[in-house]
Amino acid sequence: MQKFQPTRIERSSTGLEIQWKDSHHSELPYRILRQKCPCARCDATRSGKDLFHILPSDDFFENLHLVDIQRVGRYAVRLIWNDGHRTGIYTFEFLRELSENTPET
Ligand SMILES: [Zn+2]
């Protein structure tokens, strides 16, 4: 589906910019991307199953940015964060839905 196909993905100073094939444009702040990280560990932290994980502070998010974006097959990207976190694989469908559910800032 055209809606879930990006034509361009770029890092800005504050977030990820995505241009979609259906001409929709998304700007996803790093804070939101990281809070919604779909990996198993972040999922466990959000649901409270990971008892020993401390939720990150505001300072953490202020200094957070991406060091790399790696393509995963034809349907997703892996986001590499500056704190070393790299297990989150974000499907295009997930990114598009995230952008449509994120209020404009
Ligand atoms: Zn994660």
Short mmCIF file of C-alpha atoms and ligand atoms in Angstrom, two decimals:
data_model
loop_
_atom_site.label_atom_id
_atom_site.label_comp_id
_atom_site.label_asym_id
_atom_site.label_seq_id
_atom_site.Cartn_x
_atom_site.Cartn_y
_atom_site.Cartn_z
CA MET A 1 0.00 0.00 0.00
CA GLN A 2 1.35 3.44 -1.01
CA LYS A 3 0.39 4.88 2.34
CA PHE A 4 2.99 2.77 4.13
CA GLN A 5 5.86 3.40 1.73
CA PRO A 6 8.34 6.12 2.61
CA THR A 7 10.22 7.85 -0.20
CA ARG A 8 12.63 9.63 2.15
CA ILE A 9 13.63 9.20 5.82
CA GLU A 10 15.89 11.80 7.39
CA ARG A 11 17.18 12.70 10.82
CA SER A 12 16.66 16.26 11.99
CA SER A 13 17.99 17.77 15.23
CA THR A 14 14.77 16.92 17.06
CA GLY A 15 13.27 13.94 15.32
CA LEU A 16 12.71 11.77 12.30
CA GLU A 17 11.27 13.27 9.13
CA ILE A 18 9.50 10.96 6.75
CA GLN A 19 8.14 11.72 3.32
CA TRP A 20 5.54 9.17 2.21
CA LYS A 21 4.61 8.00 -1.25
CA ASP A 22 1.07 9.34 -0.88
CA SER A 23 2.69 12.81 -0.27
CA HIS A 24 1.97 12.81 3.47
CA HIS A 25 4.81 14.25 5.57
CA SER A 26 5.63 13.08 9.11
CA GLU A 27 7.80 14.58 11.82
CA LEU A 28 8.27 12.23 14.74
CA PRO A 29 10.05 13.64 17.81
CA TYR A 30 12.81 11.39 19.21
CA ARG A 31 11.15 11.34 22.60
CA ILE A 32 7.97 9.83 21.19
CA LEU A 33 9.83 7.37 19.00
CA ARG A 34 11.85 6.13 21.94
CA GLN A 35 8.88 5.99 24.32
CA LYS A 36 7.06 3.84 21.77
CA CYS A 37 10.05 1.63 20.98
CA PRO A 38 8.57 -1.72 19.93
CA CYS A 39 11.40 -3.95 21.20
CA ALA A 40 10.73 -6.61 23.84
CA ARG A 41 12.73 -4.86 26.55
CA CYS A 42 11.00 -1.49 26.20
CA ASP A 43 7.70 -3.26 26.01
CA ALA A 44 8.44 -5.01 29.32
CA THR A 45 9.45 -1.69 30.89
CA ARG A 46 6.24 0.03 29.79
CA SER A 47 4.06 -2.76 31.06
CA GLY A 48 5.88 -2.84 34.41
CA LYS A 49 7.19 -6.39 33.98
CA ASP A 50 10.80 -5.27 34.04
CA LEU A 51 11.14 -4.56 37.77
CA PHE A 52 14.76 -3.47 37.67
CA HIS A 53 14.50 -1.00 34.85
CA ILE A 54 14.38 2.66 35.86
CA LEU A 55 12.25 4.90 33.68
CA PRO A 56 14.37 7.52 31.93
CA SER A 57 14.41 11.12 33.15
CA ASP A 58 13.67 14.27 31.15
CA ASP A 59 17.41 14.91 30.82
CA PHE A 60 17.74 11.58 29.11
CA PHE A 61 15.25 12.54 26.41
CA GLU A 62 16.78 15.97 25.89
CA ASN A 63 20.11 14.44 24.95
CA LEU A 64 18.64 11.59 22.97
CA HIS A 65 19.17 11.38 19.23
CA LEU A 66 19.67 8.82 16.50
CA VAL A 67 23.12 7.92 15.26
CA ASP A 68 21.91 5.68 12.44
CA ILE A 69 18.89 4.35 10.60
CA GLN A 70 19.19 0.90 9.07
CA ARG A 71 16.80 -0.49 6.53
CA VAL A 72 15.27 -3.85 7.50
CA GLY A 73 13.94 -5.64 4.44
CA ARG A 74 11.26 -3.76 2.56
CA TYR A 75 9.00 -3.00 5.46
CA ALA A 76 10.92 -1.55 8.42
CA VAL A 77 13.89 0.39 9.80
CA ARG A 78 16.10 -0.29 12.81
CA LEU A 79 16.82 2.85 14.84
CA ILE A 80 20.27 3.16 16.43
CA TRP A 81 20.25 5.56 19.39
CA ASN A 82 23.15 7.50 20.87
CA ASP A 83 22.83 5.64 24.19
CA GLY A 84 23.52 2.35 22.40
CA HIS A 85 19.95 1.08 22.25
CA ARG A 86 19.43 -0.68 18.92
CA THR A 87 16.88 -3.45 19.31
CA GLY A 88 13.86 -1.47 18.15
CA ILE A 89 12.62 -2.36 14.68
CA TYR A 90 9.96 0.08 13.50
CA THR A 91 7.77 -1.04 10.63
CA PHE A 92 6.66 1.64 8.18
CA GLU A 93 3.08 0.93 9.10
CA PHE A 94 3.89 1.52 12.78
CA LEU A 95 5.70 4.81 11.99
CA ARG A 96 2.83 6.04 9.89
CA GLU A 97 0.28 5.22 12.55
CA LEU A 98 2.46 6.85 15.18
CA SER A 99 2.63 10.03 13.15
CA GLU A 100 -1.12 10.14 12.61
CA ASN A 101 -1.69 9.70 16.34
CA THR A 102 0.85 12.33 17.37
CA PRO A 103 -0.51 15.85 17.75
CA GLU A 104 1.35 18.55 15.79
CA THR A 105 3.91 20.36 17.94
ZN ZN B 1 13.52 -0.62 22.84
#
